[in-house]
Coordinates of C-alpha atoms and ligand atoms in Angstrom, one line a residue:
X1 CA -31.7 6.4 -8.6
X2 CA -29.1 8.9 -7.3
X3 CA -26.0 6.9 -5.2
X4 CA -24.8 9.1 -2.6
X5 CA -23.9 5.9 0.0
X6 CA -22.4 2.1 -0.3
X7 CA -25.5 0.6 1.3
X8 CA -25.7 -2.8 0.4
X9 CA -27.7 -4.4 -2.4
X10 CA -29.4 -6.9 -0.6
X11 CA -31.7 -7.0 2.3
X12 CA -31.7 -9.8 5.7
X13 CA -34.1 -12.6 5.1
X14 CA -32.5 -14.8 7.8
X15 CA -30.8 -13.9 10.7
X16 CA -28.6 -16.0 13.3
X17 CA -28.7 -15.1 16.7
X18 CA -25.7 -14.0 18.7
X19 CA -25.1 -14.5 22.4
X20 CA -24.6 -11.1 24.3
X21 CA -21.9 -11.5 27.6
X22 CA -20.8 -9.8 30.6
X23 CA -17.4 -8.5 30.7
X24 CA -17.1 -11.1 33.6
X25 CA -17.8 -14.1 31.1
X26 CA -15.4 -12.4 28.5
X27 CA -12.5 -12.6 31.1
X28 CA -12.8 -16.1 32.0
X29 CA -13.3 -17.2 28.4
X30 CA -9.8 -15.6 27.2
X31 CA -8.4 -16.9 30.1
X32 CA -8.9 -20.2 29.1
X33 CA -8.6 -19.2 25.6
X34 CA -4.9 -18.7 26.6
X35 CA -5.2 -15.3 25.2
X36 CA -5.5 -15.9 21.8
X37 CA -8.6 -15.4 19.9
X38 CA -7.9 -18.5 17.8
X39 CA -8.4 -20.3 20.7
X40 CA -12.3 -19.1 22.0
X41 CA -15.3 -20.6 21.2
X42 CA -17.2 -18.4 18.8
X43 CA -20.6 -18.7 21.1
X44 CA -18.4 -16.7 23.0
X45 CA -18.2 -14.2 20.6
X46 CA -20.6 -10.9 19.9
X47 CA -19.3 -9.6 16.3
X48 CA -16.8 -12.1 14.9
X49 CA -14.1 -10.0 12.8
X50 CA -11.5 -12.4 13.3
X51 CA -11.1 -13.3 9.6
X52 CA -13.2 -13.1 6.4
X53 CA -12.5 -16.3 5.2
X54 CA -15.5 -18.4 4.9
X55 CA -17.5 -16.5 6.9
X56 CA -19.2 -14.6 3.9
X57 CA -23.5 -15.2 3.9
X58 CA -24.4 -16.9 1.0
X59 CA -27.3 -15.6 -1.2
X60 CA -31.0 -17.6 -1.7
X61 CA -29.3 -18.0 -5.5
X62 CA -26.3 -19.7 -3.5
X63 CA -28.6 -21.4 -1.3
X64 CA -30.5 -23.0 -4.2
X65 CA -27.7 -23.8 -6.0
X66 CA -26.9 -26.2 -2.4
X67 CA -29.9 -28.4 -4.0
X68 CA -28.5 -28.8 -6.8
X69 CA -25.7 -30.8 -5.7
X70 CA -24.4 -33.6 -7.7
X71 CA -22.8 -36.0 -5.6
X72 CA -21.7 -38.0 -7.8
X73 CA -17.9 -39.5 -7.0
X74 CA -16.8 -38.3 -10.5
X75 CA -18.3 -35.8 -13.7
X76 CA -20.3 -34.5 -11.0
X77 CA -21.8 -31.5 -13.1
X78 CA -21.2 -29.2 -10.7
X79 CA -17.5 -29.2 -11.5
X80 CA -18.4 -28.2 -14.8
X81 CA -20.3 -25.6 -13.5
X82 CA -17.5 -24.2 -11.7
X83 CA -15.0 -25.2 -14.5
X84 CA -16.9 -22.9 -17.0
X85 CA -17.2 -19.8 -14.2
X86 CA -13.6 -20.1 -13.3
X87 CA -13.2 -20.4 -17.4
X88 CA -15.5 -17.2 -17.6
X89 CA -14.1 -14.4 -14.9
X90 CA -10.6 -16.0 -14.0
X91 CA -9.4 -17.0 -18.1
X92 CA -7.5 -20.2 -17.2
X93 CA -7.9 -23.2 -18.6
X94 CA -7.6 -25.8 -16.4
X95 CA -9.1 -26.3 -13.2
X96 CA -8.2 -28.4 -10.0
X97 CA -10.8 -27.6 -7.4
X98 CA -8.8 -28.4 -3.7
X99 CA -10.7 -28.1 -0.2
X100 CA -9.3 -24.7 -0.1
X101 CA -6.3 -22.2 -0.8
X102 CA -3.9 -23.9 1.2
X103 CA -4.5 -27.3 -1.0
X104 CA -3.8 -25.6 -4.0
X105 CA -0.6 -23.9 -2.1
X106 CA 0.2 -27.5 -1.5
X107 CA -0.2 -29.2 -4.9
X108 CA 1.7 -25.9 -6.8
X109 CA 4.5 -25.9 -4.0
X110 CA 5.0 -30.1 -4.4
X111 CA 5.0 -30.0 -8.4
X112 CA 7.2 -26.7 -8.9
X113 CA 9.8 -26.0 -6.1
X114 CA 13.0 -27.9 -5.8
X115 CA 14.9 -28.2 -2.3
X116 CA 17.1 -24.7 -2.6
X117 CA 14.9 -22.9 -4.9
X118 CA 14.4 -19.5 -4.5
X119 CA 10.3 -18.6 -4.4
X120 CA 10.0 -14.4 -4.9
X121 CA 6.3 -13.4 -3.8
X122 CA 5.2 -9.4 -2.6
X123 CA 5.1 -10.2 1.1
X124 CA 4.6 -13.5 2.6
X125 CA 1.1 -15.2 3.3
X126 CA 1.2 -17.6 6.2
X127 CA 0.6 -21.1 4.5
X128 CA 1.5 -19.9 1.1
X129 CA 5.1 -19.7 2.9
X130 CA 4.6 -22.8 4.8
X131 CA 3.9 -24.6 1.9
X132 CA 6.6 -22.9 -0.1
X133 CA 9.2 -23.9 2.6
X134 CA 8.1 -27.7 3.3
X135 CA 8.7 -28.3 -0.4
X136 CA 12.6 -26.9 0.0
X137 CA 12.1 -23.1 -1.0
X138 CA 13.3 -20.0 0.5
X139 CA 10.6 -17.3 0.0
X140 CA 12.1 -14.2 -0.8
X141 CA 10.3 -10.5 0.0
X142 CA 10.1 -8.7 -3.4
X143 CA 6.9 -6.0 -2.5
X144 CA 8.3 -2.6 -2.5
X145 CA 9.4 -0.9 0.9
X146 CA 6.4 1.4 1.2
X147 CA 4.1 -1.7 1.9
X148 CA 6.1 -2.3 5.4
X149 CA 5.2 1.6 6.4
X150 CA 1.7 1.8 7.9
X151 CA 1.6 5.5 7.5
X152 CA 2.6 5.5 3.7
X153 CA -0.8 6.3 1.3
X154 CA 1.1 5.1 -1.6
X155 CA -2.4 3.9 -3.7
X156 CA -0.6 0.7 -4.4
X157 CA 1.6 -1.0 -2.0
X158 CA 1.3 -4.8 -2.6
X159 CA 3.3 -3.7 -6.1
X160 CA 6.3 -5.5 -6.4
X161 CA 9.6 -4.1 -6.5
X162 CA 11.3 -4.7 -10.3
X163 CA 14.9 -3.6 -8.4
X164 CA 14.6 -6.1 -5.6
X165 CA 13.1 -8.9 -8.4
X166 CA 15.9 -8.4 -11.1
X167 CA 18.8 -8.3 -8.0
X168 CA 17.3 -11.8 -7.2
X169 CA 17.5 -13.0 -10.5
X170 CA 20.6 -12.1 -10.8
X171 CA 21.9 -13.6 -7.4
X172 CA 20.6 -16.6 -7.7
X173 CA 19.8 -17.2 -11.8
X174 CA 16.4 -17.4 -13.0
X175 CA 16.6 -21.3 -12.7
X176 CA 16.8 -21.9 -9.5
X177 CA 13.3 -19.6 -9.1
X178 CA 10.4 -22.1 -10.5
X179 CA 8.1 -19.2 -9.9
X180 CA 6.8 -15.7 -8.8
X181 CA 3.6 -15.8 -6.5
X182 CA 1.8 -12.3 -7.3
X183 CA -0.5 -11.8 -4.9
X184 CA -3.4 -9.5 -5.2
X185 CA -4.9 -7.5 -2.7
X186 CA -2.0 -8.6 -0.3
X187 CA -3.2 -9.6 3.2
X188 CA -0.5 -9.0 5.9
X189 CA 0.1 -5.3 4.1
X190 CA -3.4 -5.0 5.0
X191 CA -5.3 -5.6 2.1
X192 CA -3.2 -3.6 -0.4
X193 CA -4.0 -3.5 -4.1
X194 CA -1.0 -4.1 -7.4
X195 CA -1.9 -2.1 -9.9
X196 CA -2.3 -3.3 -13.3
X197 CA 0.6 -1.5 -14.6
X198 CA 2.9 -3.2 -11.8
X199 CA 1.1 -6.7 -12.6
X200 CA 2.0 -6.0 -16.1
X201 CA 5.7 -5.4 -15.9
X202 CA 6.4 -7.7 -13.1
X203 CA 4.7 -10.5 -15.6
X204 CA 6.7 -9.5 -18.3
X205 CA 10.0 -9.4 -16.2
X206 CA 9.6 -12.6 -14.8
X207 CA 8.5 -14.0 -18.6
X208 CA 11.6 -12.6 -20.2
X209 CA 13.4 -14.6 -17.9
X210 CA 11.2 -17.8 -18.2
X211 CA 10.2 -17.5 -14.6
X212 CA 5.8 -18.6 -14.7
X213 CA 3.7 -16.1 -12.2
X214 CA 1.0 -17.2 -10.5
X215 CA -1.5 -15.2 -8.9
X216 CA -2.6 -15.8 -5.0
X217 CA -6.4 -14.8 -6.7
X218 CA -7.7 -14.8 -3.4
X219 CA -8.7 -11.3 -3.4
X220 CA -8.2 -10.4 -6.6
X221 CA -11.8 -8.9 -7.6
X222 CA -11.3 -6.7 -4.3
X223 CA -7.8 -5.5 -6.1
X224 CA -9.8 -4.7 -9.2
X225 CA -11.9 -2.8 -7.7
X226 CA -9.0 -0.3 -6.2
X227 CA -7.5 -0.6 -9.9
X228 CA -10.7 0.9 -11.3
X229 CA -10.9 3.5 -8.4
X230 CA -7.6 4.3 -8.2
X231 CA -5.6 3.6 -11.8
X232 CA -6.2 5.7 -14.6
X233 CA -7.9 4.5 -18.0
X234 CA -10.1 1.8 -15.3
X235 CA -13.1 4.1 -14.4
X236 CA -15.3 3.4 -16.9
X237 CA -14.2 -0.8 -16.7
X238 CA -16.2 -3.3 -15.1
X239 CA -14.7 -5.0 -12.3
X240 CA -15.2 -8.7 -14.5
X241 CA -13.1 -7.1 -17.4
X242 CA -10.5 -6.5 -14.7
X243 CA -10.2 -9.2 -13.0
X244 CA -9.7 -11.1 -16.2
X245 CA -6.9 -8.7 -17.6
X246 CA -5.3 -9.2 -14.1
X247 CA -5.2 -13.0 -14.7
X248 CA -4.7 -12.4 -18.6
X249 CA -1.0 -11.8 -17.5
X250 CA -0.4 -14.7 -15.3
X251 CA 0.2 -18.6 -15.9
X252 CA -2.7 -20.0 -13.1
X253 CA -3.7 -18.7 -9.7
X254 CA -4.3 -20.6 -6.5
X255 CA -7.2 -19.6 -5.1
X256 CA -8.6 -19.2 -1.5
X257 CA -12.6 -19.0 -2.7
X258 CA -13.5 -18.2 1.2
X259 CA -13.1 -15.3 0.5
X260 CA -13.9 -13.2 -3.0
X261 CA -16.0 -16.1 -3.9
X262 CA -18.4 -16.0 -0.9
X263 CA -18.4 -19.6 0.1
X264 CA -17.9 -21.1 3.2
X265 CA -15.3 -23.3 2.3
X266 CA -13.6 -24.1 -1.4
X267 CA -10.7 -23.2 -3.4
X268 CA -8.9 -24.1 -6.8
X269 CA -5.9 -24.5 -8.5
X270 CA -5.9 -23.1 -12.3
X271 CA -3.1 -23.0 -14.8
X272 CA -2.5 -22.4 -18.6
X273 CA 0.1 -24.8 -18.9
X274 CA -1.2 -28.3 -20.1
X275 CA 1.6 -30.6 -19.2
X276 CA 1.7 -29.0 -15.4
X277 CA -2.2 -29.3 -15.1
X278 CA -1.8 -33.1 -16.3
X279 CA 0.4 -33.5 -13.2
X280 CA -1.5 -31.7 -10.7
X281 CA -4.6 -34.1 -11.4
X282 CA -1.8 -36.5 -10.7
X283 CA -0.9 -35.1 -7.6
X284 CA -4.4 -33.8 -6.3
X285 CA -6.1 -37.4 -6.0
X286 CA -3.2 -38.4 -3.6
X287 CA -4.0 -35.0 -0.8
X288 CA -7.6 -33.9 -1.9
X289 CA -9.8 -36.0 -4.0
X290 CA -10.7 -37.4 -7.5
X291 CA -10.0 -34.2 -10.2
X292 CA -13.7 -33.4 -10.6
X293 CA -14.1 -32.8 -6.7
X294 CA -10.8 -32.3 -5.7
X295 CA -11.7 -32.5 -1.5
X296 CA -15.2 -30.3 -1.8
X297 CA -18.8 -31.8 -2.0
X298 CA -20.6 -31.2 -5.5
X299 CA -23.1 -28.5 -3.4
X300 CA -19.6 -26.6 -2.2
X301 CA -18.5 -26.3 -6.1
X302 CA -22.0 -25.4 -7.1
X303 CA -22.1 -22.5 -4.4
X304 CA -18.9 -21.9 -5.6
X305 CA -19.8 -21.4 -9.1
X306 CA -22.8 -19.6 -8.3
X307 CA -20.3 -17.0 -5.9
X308 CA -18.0 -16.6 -8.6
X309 CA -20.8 -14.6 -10.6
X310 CA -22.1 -12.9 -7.6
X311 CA -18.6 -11.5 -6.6
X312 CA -18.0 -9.3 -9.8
X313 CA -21.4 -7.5 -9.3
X314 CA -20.4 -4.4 -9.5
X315 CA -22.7 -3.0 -6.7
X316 CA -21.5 -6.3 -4.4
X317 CA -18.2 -5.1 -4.7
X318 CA -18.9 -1.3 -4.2
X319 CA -21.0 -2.2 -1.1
X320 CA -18.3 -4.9 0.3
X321 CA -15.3 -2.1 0.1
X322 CA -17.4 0.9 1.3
X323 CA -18.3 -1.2 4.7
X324 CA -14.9 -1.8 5.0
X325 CA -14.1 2.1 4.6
X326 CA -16.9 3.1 6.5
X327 CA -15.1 1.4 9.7
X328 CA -11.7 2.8 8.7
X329 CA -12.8 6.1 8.3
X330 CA -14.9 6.6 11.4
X331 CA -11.6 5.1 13.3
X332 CA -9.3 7.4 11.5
X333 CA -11.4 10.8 12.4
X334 CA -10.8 9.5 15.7
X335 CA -6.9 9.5 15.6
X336 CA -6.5 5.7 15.9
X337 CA -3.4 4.7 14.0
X338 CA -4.2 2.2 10.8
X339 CA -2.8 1.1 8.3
X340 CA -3.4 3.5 5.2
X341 CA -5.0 3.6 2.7
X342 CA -7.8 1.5 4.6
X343 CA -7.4 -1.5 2.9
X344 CA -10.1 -4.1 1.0
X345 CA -11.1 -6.9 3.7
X346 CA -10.7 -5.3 6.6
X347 CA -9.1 -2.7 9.0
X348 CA -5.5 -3.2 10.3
X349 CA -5.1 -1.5 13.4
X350 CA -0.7 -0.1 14.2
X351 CA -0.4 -2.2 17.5
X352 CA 3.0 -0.8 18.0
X353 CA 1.8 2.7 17.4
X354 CA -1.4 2.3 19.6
X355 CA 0.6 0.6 22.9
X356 CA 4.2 2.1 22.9
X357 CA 4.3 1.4 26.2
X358 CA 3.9 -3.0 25.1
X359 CA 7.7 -3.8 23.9
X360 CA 7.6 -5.9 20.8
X361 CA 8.7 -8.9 22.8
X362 CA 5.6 -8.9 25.1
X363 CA 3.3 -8.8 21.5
X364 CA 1.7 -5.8 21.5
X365 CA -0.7 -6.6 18.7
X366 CA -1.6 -10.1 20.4
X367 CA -2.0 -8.1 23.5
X368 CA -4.6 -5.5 21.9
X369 CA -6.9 -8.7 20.4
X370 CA -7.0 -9.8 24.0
X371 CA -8.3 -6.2 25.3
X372 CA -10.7 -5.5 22.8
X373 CA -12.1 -9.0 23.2
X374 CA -12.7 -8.0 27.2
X375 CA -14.1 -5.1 26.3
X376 CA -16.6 -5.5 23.6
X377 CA -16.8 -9.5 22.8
X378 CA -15.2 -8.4 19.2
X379 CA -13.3 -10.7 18.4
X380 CA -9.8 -9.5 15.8
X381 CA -6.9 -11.1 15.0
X382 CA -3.0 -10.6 15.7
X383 CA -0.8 -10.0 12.5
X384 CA 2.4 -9.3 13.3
X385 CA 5.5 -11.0 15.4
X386 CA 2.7 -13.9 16.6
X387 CA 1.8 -14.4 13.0
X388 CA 5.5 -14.2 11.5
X389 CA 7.0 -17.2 13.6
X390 CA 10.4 -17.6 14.1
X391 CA 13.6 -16.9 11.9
X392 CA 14.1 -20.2 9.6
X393 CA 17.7 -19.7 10.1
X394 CA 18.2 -18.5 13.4
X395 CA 15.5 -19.6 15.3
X396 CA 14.9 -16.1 16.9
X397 CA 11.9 -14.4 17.0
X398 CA 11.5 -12.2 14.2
X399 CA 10.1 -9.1 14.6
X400 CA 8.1 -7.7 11.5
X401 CA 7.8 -4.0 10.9
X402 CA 4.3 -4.3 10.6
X403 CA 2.7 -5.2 13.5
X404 CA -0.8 -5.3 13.4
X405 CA -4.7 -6.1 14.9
X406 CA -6.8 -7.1 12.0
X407 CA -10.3 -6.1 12.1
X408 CA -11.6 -7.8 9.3
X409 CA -15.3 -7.8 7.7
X410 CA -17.3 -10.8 6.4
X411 CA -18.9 -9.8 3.5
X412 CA -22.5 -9.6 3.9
X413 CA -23.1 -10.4 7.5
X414 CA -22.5 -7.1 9.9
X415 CA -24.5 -4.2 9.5
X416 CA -23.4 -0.3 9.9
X417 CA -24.4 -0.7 13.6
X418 CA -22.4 -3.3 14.2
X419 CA -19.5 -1.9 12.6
X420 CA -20.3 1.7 15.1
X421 CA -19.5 -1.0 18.2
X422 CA -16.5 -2.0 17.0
X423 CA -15.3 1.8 16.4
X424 CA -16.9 2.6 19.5
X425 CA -14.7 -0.5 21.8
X426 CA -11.2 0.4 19.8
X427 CA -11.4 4.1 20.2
X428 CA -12.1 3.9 24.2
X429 CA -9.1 1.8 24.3
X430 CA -7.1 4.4 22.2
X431 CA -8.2 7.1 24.9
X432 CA -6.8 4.4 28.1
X433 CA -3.7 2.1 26.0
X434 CA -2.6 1.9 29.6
X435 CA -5.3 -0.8 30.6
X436 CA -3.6 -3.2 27.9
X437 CA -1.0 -5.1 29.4
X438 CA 1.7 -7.5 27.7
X439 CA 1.8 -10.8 26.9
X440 CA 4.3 -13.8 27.1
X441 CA 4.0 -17.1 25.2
X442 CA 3.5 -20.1 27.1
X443 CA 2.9 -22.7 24.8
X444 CA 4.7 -22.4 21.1
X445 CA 3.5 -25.0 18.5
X446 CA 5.7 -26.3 15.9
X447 CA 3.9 -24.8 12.6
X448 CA 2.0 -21.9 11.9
X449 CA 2.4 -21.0 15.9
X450 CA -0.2 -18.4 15.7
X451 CA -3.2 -21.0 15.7
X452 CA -2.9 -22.5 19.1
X453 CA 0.2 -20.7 20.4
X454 CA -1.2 -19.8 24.5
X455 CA -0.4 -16.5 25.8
X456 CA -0.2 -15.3 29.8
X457 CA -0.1 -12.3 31.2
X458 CA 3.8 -11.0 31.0
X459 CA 5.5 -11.0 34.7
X460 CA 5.0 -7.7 36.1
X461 CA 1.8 -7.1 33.7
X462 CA -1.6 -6.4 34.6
X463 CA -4.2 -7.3 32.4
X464 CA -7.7 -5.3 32.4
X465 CA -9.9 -7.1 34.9
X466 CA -6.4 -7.2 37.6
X467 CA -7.2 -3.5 38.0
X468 CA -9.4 -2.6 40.2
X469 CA -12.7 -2.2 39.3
X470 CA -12.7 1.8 39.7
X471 CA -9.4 1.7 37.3
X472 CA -11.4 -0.4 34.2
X473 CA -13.2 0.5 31.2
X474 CA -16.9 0.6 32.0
X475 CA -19.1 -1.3 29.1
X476 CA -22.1 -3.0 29.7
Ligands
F0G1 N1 -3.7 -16.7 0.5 C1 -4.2 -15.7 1.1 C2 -3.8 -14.3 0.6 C3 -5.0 -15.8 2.2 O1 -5.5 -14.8 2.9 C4 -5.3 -17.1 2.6 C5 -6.1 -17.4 3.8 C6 -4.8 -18.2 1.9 C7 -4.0 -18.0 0.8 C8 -5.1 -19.7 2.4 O2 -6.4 -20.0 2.0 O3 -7.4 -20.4 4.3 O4 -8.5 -21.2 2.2 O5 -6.4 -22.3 3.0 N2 -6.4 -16.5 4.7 C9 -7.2 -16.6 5.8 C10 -7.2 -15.3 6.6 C11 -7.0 -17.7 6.7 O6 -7.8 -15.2 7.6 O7 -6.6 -14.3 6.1 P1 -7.2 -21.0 2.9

């Protein structure tokens, strides 16, 4: 069979219905949504890109795995199910399933950081710096400076920068930095791959030094797939050999399995070392459950295990990153600023670029979810000042280069059609940015503000449906 597109392996056996709105319904429900997408209902929602984590469809195989659940309280045998396929494409030997990533954030944070320690990682994730910082440690930015320029095409920009690394070595001695979190595939750059050459030396930096790395795995098969596409000696590699020389370097990973491992909820901890896995069983009976569940049902880790396998299928992966292209490109050809290369999870729209007319301080990224949600019911997500919370030091606002809408793409559930609407809605607000108006924050909660943080319209703003109605965007 010749392959000339990335259509997808599989075909729809199921199908869940979505509820279409009027743009009148739309309005009221991110009114009371407070203007952030976290905040609506998802009935409320026609095609949900808002995040691809645990929002993956699971396969019949999955499926029937779910019956195979083994509920017991402990030895349930789907832990050993998952121990052998974490064993089998990730290479580590111990394995502390948690509820999800953040769990296994939690439990590495809590056994390795001291209060002042010194946590290097290329960019930050959200909770993997909450986490990081609620166990004493200052995380310190070590990705190379091409990763903060949306325009740059550099194939690689979640590498990590060996000048920045060794200068913080030096500044504050390799024992006061427990370790390096390596992250693949790195999210708030927009879904930017390492390559393995760049895993490799930062590795052996960090090992001459005595400094352990361990992986954020979330979307590490997506990352191997760029290495084989983009590195060269990888072509002719399958995406499981990759993975596993990826991990070969590090000490353990913790692992968000919404998302690579096509599950709706699930994650793990996994490490080499035998004395710091003793103490995480220690620890994980205290926050998520007995070791051989650690927080998940025996179904969840038999899904997961099953997901595991599925996710380093070569066409999966080929199909999952060419959907994801297929969106970037088409918004590209239209001159909407994104992030480049177009990443492996989603689409990251420039916010800044796309509403120079929003300052910063009125959110200009938040401000563009809020739009496209009116216009088309898709549903995105802000990453940028919103998502990067306040200065720990100073208090004041910090204001990320990046500043960015994140389309992101379930795997397996949106077709090419759906994926035409969404181009379709953010290109007709590219042609009018002037019927997106600023936001203010209203209500500013304590951690990870972005979740339930409530927006209005800034004083002396108009949102969309104040215009009148010969001024708006006409859909549906
Ligand atoms: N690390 C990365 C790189 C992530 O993207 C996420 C979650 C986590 C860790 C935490 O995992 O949600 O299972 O606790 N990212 C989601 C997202 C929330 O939408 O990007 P979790």
């Amino acid at each position: 069979m010749t392959r000339r597109s990335w259509a997808e392996p599989y075909k729809i056996k199921m199908v869940e219905h979505l509820r279409m709105t009027t743009r009148e319904q739309r309005e009221a429900a991110i009114a009371e949504a407070g203007y952030n997408t976290f905040l609506l209902r998802s009935e409320d929602v026609y095609i949900d890109l808002l995040t691809d984590s645990g929002t993956s469809a699971m396969s019949d195989r999955q499926w029937a795995g779910m019956m195979l659940g083994d509920e017991a309280y402990a030895g349930s045998r789907n832990y050993y199910n998952l121990e052998a396929a974490v064993h089998e494409h990730y290479g580590y030997k111990h394995l502390i399933p948690t509820h999800q990533g953040r769990g296994a954030e939690h439990l590495l944070s809590q056994l390795c950081i001291k209060p002042g320690d010194s946590v290097p990682g290329n960019m930050y994730f959200t909770t993997t710096r909450h986490h990081q910082e609620a166990a004493g440690g200052t995380f310190v930015d070590v990705i190379i400076d091409e990763a903060h320029d949306p325009a740059c095409e550099h194939p690689f920009k979640g590498n990590v920068d060996l000048t920045k690394l060794t200068a913080l070595i030096d500044r504050v001695g390799a024992e006061r930095i427990p370790y390096l979190s390596l992250e693949t595939n790195v999210n708030m750059a927009g879904g930017q791959p390492c390559s393995m050459e760049n895993i490799c030396a930062t590795c052996a930096l960090c090992h001459e030094h005595g400094i352990p790395v361990f992986l954020d795995a979330t979307r590490a098969v997506e990352n191997a797939y760029f290495i084989k596409h983009r590195e060269v000696g990888f072509a002719d590699r399958s995406i499981a050999s990759i993975l596993l020389e990826i991990c070969s370097h590090t000490d353990g990973c913790t692992m968000s399995a919404k998302k690579d491992s096509l599950v709706n909820i699930g994650g793990f901890l996994a490490v080499n070392h035998d004395e710091l896995a003793e103490r995480a069983r220690n620890l994980v009976v205290v926050y998520e459950g007995l070791h051989t569940y650690g927080g998940l049902a025996g179904r969840d880790m038999e899904a997961m295990a099953i997901g595991i396998a599925e996710s380093v299928e070569e066409d999966h992966i080929r199909a999952r990153v060419g959907q994801v292209h297929y969106l970037g490109q088409r918004l590209i050809d239209a001159g909407v600023p994104v992030v480049r290369p177009i990443g492996g999870h989603g689409v990251f729209i420039d916010a800044a670029a796309f509403l120079p007319h929003i300052p910063r301080e009125q959110f200009p990224a938040q401000s563009l979810t809020a739009a496209l949600y009116v216009d088309s019911g898709v549903r995105s997500m802000e990453r940028g000042a919103v998502s990067v919370g306040r200065d720990a030091v100073t208090g004041q606002n910090a204001y990320p280069e990046l500043e960015l809408v994140r389309l992101t793409i379930p795997r397996r559930v949106y077709t090419q059609a759906h994926m035409d609407v969404v181009a379709e809605s953010v290109i007709d607000l590219h042609e009018h940015p002037e019927r997106v108006d600023g936001l203010e924050m209203v209500y500013e909660p304590q951690h990870l503000r972005f979740f339930q943080a409530r927006f209005a319209v800034a004083t002396g703003g108009r949102l969309e449906h104040q215009l009148p109605k010969s001024e708006r965007v006409s859909t549906n």
